[in-house]
């Protein structure tokens, strides 16, 4: 394992971090101005960084790929000029410039234990940690509540992924021991206590290893289908259709596919509100059926699951989990299973067995611990 000193010589000015996330519930609701309920993971990306006095250039080393990439002012000014992981770093520089900030050149040493490509927001952990480092090193004032929008801008405008505000908000705003109830329209937040230990529960994360990708067309297709449906229904966003008005809304839509997409978003928003009510009342076990209903809706109405994900959910539920669902953008990635703390091994074994029976790659599992959002370590 290399260090900042080995790559750049000397010591960094500081070390910043930002975590990966899971979304407990509220999937594909963020870009519909709806509700989400993520929490930050203990797995995080760290950036040890030193300001460069000589030039507006960013030299970035990743311990994961063992590459060192030079980002010059020209490529940081041209969306799409870079691809791969360095685009996420350049995108943050670009978005800071766009927001009117002067960004100091820097040497950045990046390390991470957030699983890559698993739908746990490894790319956002990178962007949010880099933003923390460059903000401090450049002596600019970017209030913490404004940071998720800036990171979203970098992803939408520079990287070219039409994603919402969920992941950046989770990585930056979450607090240890809590889930973050976020209204994606006005960006108001509430920290909702989520103490799994005290309730004798565990949230098992099953990384199905089915590759997950954001920049593919399916995410964008879902997003435009929602926007088109909102236009037909005459509302600014699907958030404005309440559960009580769902039937009338469905009757006004021209085809079955858009009816299913809308039904997912409207019922998912309601499931987030119901989950938050149960958590506020300390009824953690009772959220299980909402998690499972969310999965069924993603599978049948939003059509964003894949066989390994559905297999993991079914196996976890048959082995006694209170609820289980895919988390994140979809088409692979991770499944969450809410279980008694004493039942984790039984559930994990059941999923492994089901994967072996179906000939899927063996899944990885770990326990999710609601952790602290982005900050500075040193
Ligand atoms: C990805 C996107 C988020 C959100 C989720 C689905 O993680 O980055 O903005 O849309 O998918 O809930």
Short mmCIF file of C-alpha atoms and ligand atoms in Angstrom, two decimals:
data_model
loop_
_atom_site.label_atom_id
_atom_site.label_comp_id
_atom_site.label_asym_id
_atom_site.label_seq_id
_atom_site.Cartn_x
_atom_site.Cartn_y
_atom_site.Cartn_z
CA UNK A 1 0.00 0.00 0.00
CA UNK A 2 1.48 3.33 -1.07
CA UNK A 3 1.23 6.62 0.80
CA UNK A 4 1.04 10.30 -0.04
CA UNK A 5 4.75 10.64 0.85
CA UNK A 6 5.79 7.87 -1.55
CA UNK A 7 3.89 9.32 -4.49
CA UNK A 8 4.36 13.07 -3.93
CA UNK A 9 7.09 13.36 -1.27
CA UNK A 10 6.54 15.16 2.03
CA UNK A 11 3.29 15.44 3.96
CA UNK A 12 -0.24 16.43 2.87
CA UNK A 13 -1.86 19.60 4.19
CA UNK A 14 -4.82 17.54 5.40
CA UNK A 15 -6.94 14.43 4.94
CA UNK A 16 -10.63 14.57 3.99
CA UNK A 17 -13.17 11.75 3.67
CA UNK A 18 -16.65 11.03 2.40
CA UNK A 19 -18.62 7.79 2.83
CA UNK A 20 -20.55 5.52 0.50
CA UNK A 21 -24.26 5.13 1.20
CA UNK A 22 -27.18 2.79 1.12
CA UNK A 23 -30.68 4.06 0.51
CA UNK A 24 -33.01 2.46 3.04
CA UNK A 25 -36.04 3.30 0.91
CA UNK A 26 -37.15 5.85 -1.72
CA UNK A 27 -35.72 4.69 -5.06
CA UNK A 28 -35.94 6.77 -8.23
CA UNK A 29 -37.95 9.34 -6.30
CA UNK A 30 -35.20 11.99 -6.05
CA UNK A 31 -35.46 13.29 -9.63
CA UNK A 32 -39.25 13.34 -9.21
CA UNK A 33 -38.91 15.91 -6.40
CA UNK A 34 -39.87 13.17 -3.94
CA UNK A 35 -38.60 11.65 -0.69
CA UNK A 36 -35.56 9.49 0.12
CA UNK A 37 -34.15 7.92 3.28
CA UNK A 38 -30.47 7.01 2.91
CA UNK A 39 -27.75 6.54 5.48
CA UNK A 40 -23.97 6.79 5.21
CA UNK A 41 -21.84 3.66 5.40
CA UNK A 42 -18.69 3.16 7.47
CA UNK A 43 -16.91 2.48 4.14
CA UNK A 44 -15.40 5.71 2.87
CA UNK A 45 -13.07 7.38 0.40
CA UNK A 46 -10.19 9.42 1.80
CA UNK A 47 -8.26 12.17 0.04
CA UNK A 48 -4.90 13.25 1.43
CA UNK A 49 -4.15 16.53 -0.33
CA UNK A 50 -1.61 19.33 -0.60
CA UNK A 51 -2.08 22.68 -2.23
CA UNK A 52 0.19 23.46 -5.19
CA UNK A 53 1.51 26.92 -5.37
CA UNK A 54 3.07 26.58 -8.83
CA UNK A 55 0.12 25.92 -11.17
CA UNK A 56 -3.63 25.43 -11.51
CA UNK A 57 -3.17 21.72 -12.08
CA UNK A 58 -4.47 18.72 -10.17
CA UNK A 59 -2.30 15.63 -9.89
CA UNK A 60 -4.34 12.72 -8.64
CA UNK A 61 -3.15 9.30 -7.55
CA UNK A 62 -5.57 6.45 -6.90
CA UNK A 63 -4.47 3.48 -4.79
CA UNK A 64 -7.23 1.45 -6.44
CA UNK A 65 -5.97 1.70 -10.01
CA UNK A 66 -2.40 2.69 -9.05
CA UNK A 67 -2.59 5.41 -11.70
CA UNK A 68 -1.48 9.02 -11.42
CA UNK A 69 -3.49 11.36 -13.62
CA UNK A 70 -2.71 14.99 -14.46
CA UNK A 71 -5.75 17.22 -14.81
CA UNK A 72 -4.85 20.55 -16.38
CA UNK A 73 -6.94 23.71 -16.48
CA UNK A 74 -8.06 22.98 -20.06
CA UNK A 75 -9.45 19.50 -19.35
CA UNK A 76 -11.07 20.73 -16.13
CA UNK A 77 -12.84 23.39 -18.22
CA UNK A 78 -14.15 21.00 -20.87
CA UNK A 79 -16.98 18.65 -19.78
CA UNK A 80 -16.35 15.17 -21.10
CA UNK A 81 -12.62 15.79 -21.71
CA UNK A 82 -11.79 13.07 -19.19
CA UNK A 83 -13.48 9.73 -18.63
CA UNK A 84 -13.12 7.06 -15.95
CA UNK A 85 -12.53 7.89 -12.28
CA UNK A 86 -10.52 11.06 -12.96
CA UNK A 87 -13.62 12.62 -14.58
CA UNK A 88 -15.23 12.72 -11.14
CA UNK A 89 -12.30 14.73 -9.79
CA UNK A 90 -12.20 17.06 -12.81
CA UNK A 91 -15.99 17.45 -12.55
CA UNK A 92 -15.70 18.83 -9.04
CA UNK A 93 -13.09 21.37 -10.16
CA UNK A 94 -15.36 22.32 -13.09
CA UNK A 95 -18.44 22.73 -10.88
CA UNK A 96 -16.52 24.84 -8.35
CA UNK A 97 -15.34 27.10 -11.18
CA UNK A 98 -18.88 27.30 -12.57
CA UNK A 99 -20.09 28.39 -9.14
CA UNK A 100 -17.57 31.25 -9.28
CA UNK A 101 -14.82 29.87 -7.04
CA UNK A 102 -11.11 30.03 -7.70
CA UNK A 103 -9.80 26.50 -7.18
CA UNK A 104 -6.24 26.00 -5.96
CA UNK A 105 -4.10 23.44 -7.79
CA UNK A 106 -3.41 20.39 -5.65
CA UNK A 107 -1.83 16.97 -5.31
CA UNK A 108 -4.46 14.44 -4.27
CA UNK A 109 -3.87 10.92 -2.96
CA UNK A 110 -7.04 8.84 -3.05
CA UNK A 111 -7.83 5.67 -1.16
CA UNK A 112 -11.17 3.95 -0.64
CA UNK A 113 -12.84 0.91 0.86
CA UNK A 114 -16.22 1.63 -0.74
CA UNK A 115 -16.93 -1.32 -3.07
CA UNK A 116 -16.75 -0.10 -6.67
CA UNK A 117 -19.61 -0.48 -9.12
CA UNK A 118 -21.86 -2.00 -6.45
CA UNK A 119 -24.43 0.79 -6.31
CA UNK A 120 -23.03 2.10 -3.01
CA UNK A 121 -22.08 5.49 -4.45
CA UNK A 122 -18.33 5.02 -4.65
CA UNK A 123 -18.22 7.78 -7.28
CA UNK A 124 -20.07 10.22 -5.02
CA UNK A 125 -17.81 9.36 -2.10
CA UNK A 126 -14.89 10.34 -4.35
CA UNK A 127 -16.52 13.58 -5.51
CA UNK A 128 -17.63 14.62 -2.02
CA UNK A 129 -14.23 13.93 -0.46
CA UNK A 130 -12.47 15.86 -3.26
CA UNK A 131 -14.90 18.76 -2.81
CA UNK A 132 -14.09 18.89 0.92
CA UNK A 133 -10.36 18.92 0.20
CA UNK A 134 -10.47 21.53 -2.59
CA UNK A 135 -12.84 23.79 -0.65
CA UNK A 136 -10.49 23.97 2.32
CA UNK A 137 -7.28 24.14 0.29
CA UNK A 138 -8.71 26.94 -1.88
CA UNK A 139 -9.97 28.89 1.16
CA UNK A 140 -13.41 29.25 -0.38
CA UNK A 141 -16.68 29.27 1.51
CA UNK A 142 -19.15 26.67 0.28
CA UNK A 143 -21.75 26.11 3.01
CA UNK A 144 -22.26 22.42 3.73
CA UNK A 145 -26.01 22.44 2.79
CA UNK A 146 -25.06 23.82 -0.66
CA UNK A 147 -22.47 21.12 -1.37
CA UNK A 148 -24.75 18.30 -2.58
CA UNK A 149 -26.12 20.51 -5.40
CA UNK A 150 -22.60 21.42 -6.48
CA UNK A 151 -21.60 17.75 -6.63
CA UNK A 152 -24.78 16.94 -8.56
CA UNK A 153 -23.89 19.69 -11.03
CA UNK A 154 -20.45 18.15 -11.52
CA UNK A 155 -21.97 14.77 -12.22
CA UNK A 156 -24.73 16.06 -14.52
CA UNK A 157 -22.66 18.71 -16.28
CA UNK A 158 -19.15 17.27 -16.48
CA UNK A 159 -19.44 13.48 -16.16
CA UNK A 160 -22.69 13.43 -18.12
CA UNK A 161 -24.80 11.23 -15.81
CA UNK A 162 -28.36 12.56 -15.35
CA UNK A 163 -28.54 11.54 -11.67
CA UNK A 164 -30.52 13.14 -8.85
CA UNK A 165 -29.56 14.56 -5.46
CA UNK A 166 -29.80 11.41 -3.30
CA UNK A 167 -26.24 10.14 -3.21
CA UNK A 168 -24.36 13.40 -2.68
CA UNK A 169 -26.78 14.41 0.07
CA UNK A 170 -26.27 11.10 1.84
CA UNK A 171 -22.48 11.27 1.61
CA UNK A 172 -22.35 14.85 2.88
CA UNK A 173 -25.32 15.32 5.24
CA UNK A 174 -25.81 11.98 7.04
CA UNK A 175 -25.09 11.69 10.74
CA UNK A 176 -23.92 8.59 12.60
CA UNK A 177 -26.77 6.53 14.07
CA UNK A 178 -29.38 8.18 11.83
CA UNK A 179 -31.02 7.87 8.46
CA UNK A 180 -31.48 11.09 6.51
CA UNK A 181 -35.06 11.94 5.57
CA UNK A 182 -34.64 14.28 2.61
CA UNK A 183 -37.31 16.14 0.71
CA UNK A 184 -35.73 16.39 -2.74
CA UNK A 185 -37.91 19.37 -3.70
CA UNK A 186 -36.97 21.88 -1.02
CA UNK A 187 -33.94 19.95 0.27
CA UNK A 188 -35.20 20.08 3.85
CA UNK A 189 -33.81 17.29 6.03
CA UNK A 190 -34.55 15.43 9.22
CA UNK A 191 -32.14 13.10 10.99
CA UNK A 192 -34.21 10.02 11.88
CA UNK A 193 -32.70 7.80 14.62
CA UNK A 194 -31.92 4.34 13.24
CA UNK A 195 -30.35 2.32 16.04
CA UNK A 196 -30.30 -1.23 14.73
CA UNK A 197 -28.20 -2.56 17.65
CA UNK A 198 -30.61 -1.31 20.30
CA UNK A 199 -33.47 -3.07 18.49
CA UNK A 200 -31.51 -6.35 18.20
CA UNK A 201 -31.53 -5.97 14.42
CA UNK A 202 -29.00 -5.92 11.61
CA UNK A 203 -29.11 -4.68 8.05
CA UNK A 204 -27.24 -7.12 5.86
CA UNK A 205 -25.85 -5.75 2.60
CA UNK A 206 -25.61 -8.36 -0.14
CA UNK A 207 -23.41 -7.25 -3.02
CA UNK A 208 -24.78 -9.39 -5.83
CA UNK A 209 -21.75 -8.54 -8.00
CA UNK A 210 -24.11 -8.13 -10.90
CA UNK A 211 -22.48 -5.14 -12.58
CA UNK A 212 -24.31 -1.90 -12.02
CA UNK A 213 -23.92 1.15 -14.25
CA UNK A 214 -25.40 4.61 -14.14
CA UNK A 215 -24.32 6.04 -17.39
CA UNK A 216 -26.24 3.44 -19.35
CA UNK A 217 -29.42 4.52 -21.10
CA UNK A 218 -31.94 2.80 -18.82
CA UNK A 219 -31.62 5.32 -15.98
CA UNK A 220 -32.10 8.21 -18.39
CA UNK A 221 -35.09 6.44 -19.97
CA UNK A 222 -36.81 6.05 -16.60
CA UNK A 223 -36.17 9.69 -15.84
CA UNK A 224 -37.63 10.94 -19.11
CA UNK A 225 -40.64 8.62 -18.79
CA UNK A 226 -41.40 10.25 -15.42
CA UNK A 227 -40.97 13.76 -16.81
CA UNK A 228 -43.22 12.96 -19.78
CA UNK A 229 -45.90 11.54 -17.45
CA UNK A 230 -45.75 14.63 -15.23
CA UNK A 231 -46.31 16.81 -18.32
CA UNK A 232 -49.35 14.78 -19.35
CA UNK A 233 -50.73 14.98 -15.81
CA UNK A 234 -50.11 18.74 -15.70
CA UNK A 235 -47.94 18.72 -12.57
CA UNK A 236 -44.39 20.06 -12.08
CA UNK A 237 -43.18 16.60 -10.94
CA UNK A 238 -44.62 13.22 -9.97
CA UNK A 239 -44.14 14.24 -6.34
CA UNK A 240 -47.31 16.26 -6.80
CA UNK A 241 -49.44 13.14 -7.31
CA UNK A 242 -50.46 11.82 -3.90
CA UNK A 243 -51.35 8.21 -3.20
CA UNK A 244 -55.00 9.26 -2.87
CA UNK A 245 -54.99 10.62 -6.44
CA UNK A 246 -53.09 7.73 -7.96
CA UNK A 247 -56.06 6.00 -9.60
CA UNK A 248 -57.23 9.18 -11.29
CA UNK A 249 -53.69 9.86 -12.50
CA UNK A 250 -53.29 6.34 -13.88
CA UNK A 251 -56.60 6.65 -15.74
CA UNK A 252 -55.28 9.80 -17.45
CA UNK A 253 -52.14 8.14 -18.81
CA UNK A 254 -52.05 6.76 -22.37
CA UNK A 255 -50.15 3.49 -21.95
CA UNK A 256 -49.43 0.70 -19.53
CA UNK A 257 -45.71 1.36 -19.28
CA UNK A 258 -46.11 4.95 -18.12
CA UNK A 259 -48.86 3.85 -15.72
CA UNK A 260 -46.44 1.39 -14.10
CA UNK A 261 -43.62 3.94 -13.87
CA UNK A 262 -45.92 6.47 -12.22
CA UNK A 263 -47.37 3.89 -9.85
CA UNK A 264 -43.87 3.03 -8.65
CA UNK A 265 -42.91 6.63 -7.94
CA UNK A 266 -46.17 7.57 -6.22
CA UNK A 267 -46.34 4.47 -4.03
CA UNK A 268 -42.60 4.66 -3.25
CA UNK A 269 -42.96 8.22 -1.95
CA UNK A 270 -45.75 7.00 0.33
CA UNK A 271 -43.57 4.10 1.51
CA UNK A 272 -40.83 6.54 2.49
CA UNK A 273 -43.31 8.59 4.54
CA UNK A 274 -44.65 5.41 6.19
CA UNK A 275 -41.12 4.19 6.96
CA UNK A 276 -40.20 7.52 8.55
CA UNK A 277 -43.36 7.39 10.73
CA UNK A 278 -42.46 3.89 11.94
CA UNK A 279 -38.85 4.85 12.66
CA UNK A 280 -39.96 7.95 14.56
CA UNK A 281 -42.15 5.64 16.67
CA UNK A 282 -39.17 3.31 17.27
CA UNK A 283 -40.82 0.44 15.35
CA UNK A 284 -37.83 -0.70 13.34
CA UNK A 285 -38.98 -4.28 12.69
CA UNK A 286 -42.25 -3.04 11.26
CA UNK A 287 -40.52 -1.40 8.27
CA UNK A 288 -39.75 -4.85 6.81
CA UNK A 289 -42.91 -5.18 4.68
CA UNK A 290 -42.37 -1.67 3.28
CA UNK A 291 -38.87 -2.63 2.14
CA UNK A 292 -40.21 -5.77 0.44
CA UNK A 293 -43.07 -3.84 -1.18
CA UNK A 294 -40.53 -1.34 -2.50
CA UNK A 295 -38.61 -4.19 -4.09
CA UNK A 296 -41.72 -5.67 -5.71
CA UNK A 297 -42.52 -2.24 -7.12
CA UNK A 298 -39.01 -1.82 -8.57
CA UNK A 299 -39.21 -5.31 -10.05
CA UNK A 300 -42.73 -5.26 -11.50
CA UNK A 301 -43.53 -1.58 -12.14
CA UNK A 302 -40.20 0.20 -12.58
CA UNK A 303 -38.47 -2.83 -14.12
CA UNK A 304 -34.99 -2.07 -12.83
CA UNK A 305 -34.09 -5.34 -11.13
CA UNK A 306 -32.16 -8.30 -12.55
CA UNK A 307 -32.31 -12.03 -11.68
CA UNK A 308 -29.45 -12.11 -9.12
CA UNK A 309 -31.04 -9.20 -7.23
CA UNK A 310 -34.50 -10.81 -7.20
CA UNK A 311 -32.95 -14.12 -6.13
CA UNK A 312 -31.14 -12.45 -3.21
CA UNK A 313 -34.36 -10.78 -2.02
CA UNK A 314 -36.43 -13.99 -2.29
CA UNK A 315 -33.77 -16.08 -0.51
CA UNK A 316 -33.37 -13.54 2.31
CA UNK A 317 -37.13 -13.41 2.88
CA UNK A 318 -37.50 -17.21 2.87
CA UNK A 319 -34.69 -17.41 5.43
CA UNK A 320 -36.62 -15.16 7.81
CA UNK A 321 -35.59 -11.57 6.96
CA UNK A 322 -38.25 -9.02 7.97
CA UNK A 323 -37.87 -7.27 4.64
CA UNK A 324 -35.46 -7.01 1.72
CA UNK A 325 -34.96 -4.78 -1.28
CA UNK A 326 -32.46 -3.70 -3.90
CA UNK A 327 -30.84 -0.37 -3.04
CA UNK A 328 -29.57 2.25 -5.50
CA UNK A 329 -30.09 2.90 -9.19
CA UNK A 330 -30.70 -0.71 -10.18
CA UNK A 331 -29.83 -3.28 -12.84
CA UNK A 332 -27.58 -5.00 -10.32
CA UNK A 333 -25.74 -3.77 -7.27
CA UNK A 334 -26.71 -4.45 -3.68
CA UNK A 335 -29.67 -5.83 -1.75
CA UNK A 336 -30.50 -4.86 1.85
CA UNK A 337 -32.03 -7.42 4.19
CA UNK A 338 -33.41 -6.46 7.60
CA UNK A 339 -32.91 -9.36 9.99
CA UNK A 340 -32.62 -10.17 13.67
CA UNK A 341 -28.98 -9.69 14.68
CA UNK A 342 -28.81 -13.41 15.50
CA UNK A 343 -30.13 -14.44 12.08
CA UNK A 344 -27.52 -12.73 9.89
CA UNK A 345 -25.54 -15.89 9.18
CA UNK A 346 -28.64 -17.92 8.35
CA UNK A 347 -29.81 -15.28 5.88
CA UNK A 348 -26.36 -14.83 4.31
CA UNK A 349 -25.96 -18.59 3.91
CA UNK A 350 -29.40 -18.92 2.33
CA UNK A 351 -28.51 -16.25 -0.24
CA UNK A 352 -25.15 -17.89 -1.02
CA UNK A 353 -26.84 -21.25 -1.50
CA UNK A 354 -29.47 -19.75 -3.81
CA UNK A 355 -26.74 -18.06 -5.86
CA UNK A 356 -24.79 -21.32 -6.18
CA UNK A 357 -27.96 -23.17 -7.24
CA UNK A 358 -28.62 -20.58 -9.95
CA UNK A 359 -25.00 -20.46 -11.13
CA UNK A 360 -24.51 -16.78 -10.13
CA UNK A 361 -21.13 -15.41 -8.96
CA UNK A 362 -20.80 -15.75 -5.20
CA UNK A 363 -22.11 -12.58 -3.49
CA UNK A 364 -20.18 -10.56 -0.92
CA UNK A 365 -21.93 -9.60 2.32
CA UNK A 366 -21.34 -7.10 5.12
CA UNK A 367 -23.35 -5.35 7.82
CA UNK A 368 -24.35 -1.73 7.21
CA UNK A 369 -23.63 0.66 10.08
CA UNK A 370 -25.28 4.12 9.90
CA UNK A 371 -22.20 6.37 9.94
CA UNK A 372 -21.05 9.97 9.78
CA UNK A 373 -21.14 12.00 6.57
CA UNK A 374 -18.17 13.76 4.95
CA UNK A 375 -15.57 15.60 7.00
CA UNK A 376 -11.92 16.29 7.64
CA UNK A 377 -9.77 13.71 9.41
CA UNK A 378 -6.53 15.63 9.89
C1 LIG B 1 -28.70 6.52 -8.47
C2 LIG B 1 -28.73 8.04 -8.66
C3 LIG B 1 -29.62 8.70 -7.61
C4 LIG B 1 -30.98 8.05 -7.53
C5 LIG B 1 -30.85 6.54 -7.44
C6 LIG B 1 -32.17 5.82 -7.51
O1 LIG B 1 -28.06 6.18 -7.27
O2 LIG B 1 -27.42 8.57 -8.57
O3 LIG B 1 -29.73 10.08 -7.89
O4 LIG B 1 -31.79 8.42 -8.60
O5 LIG B 1 -30.02 6.01 -8.47
O6 LIG B 1 -32.93 6.09 -6.37
#
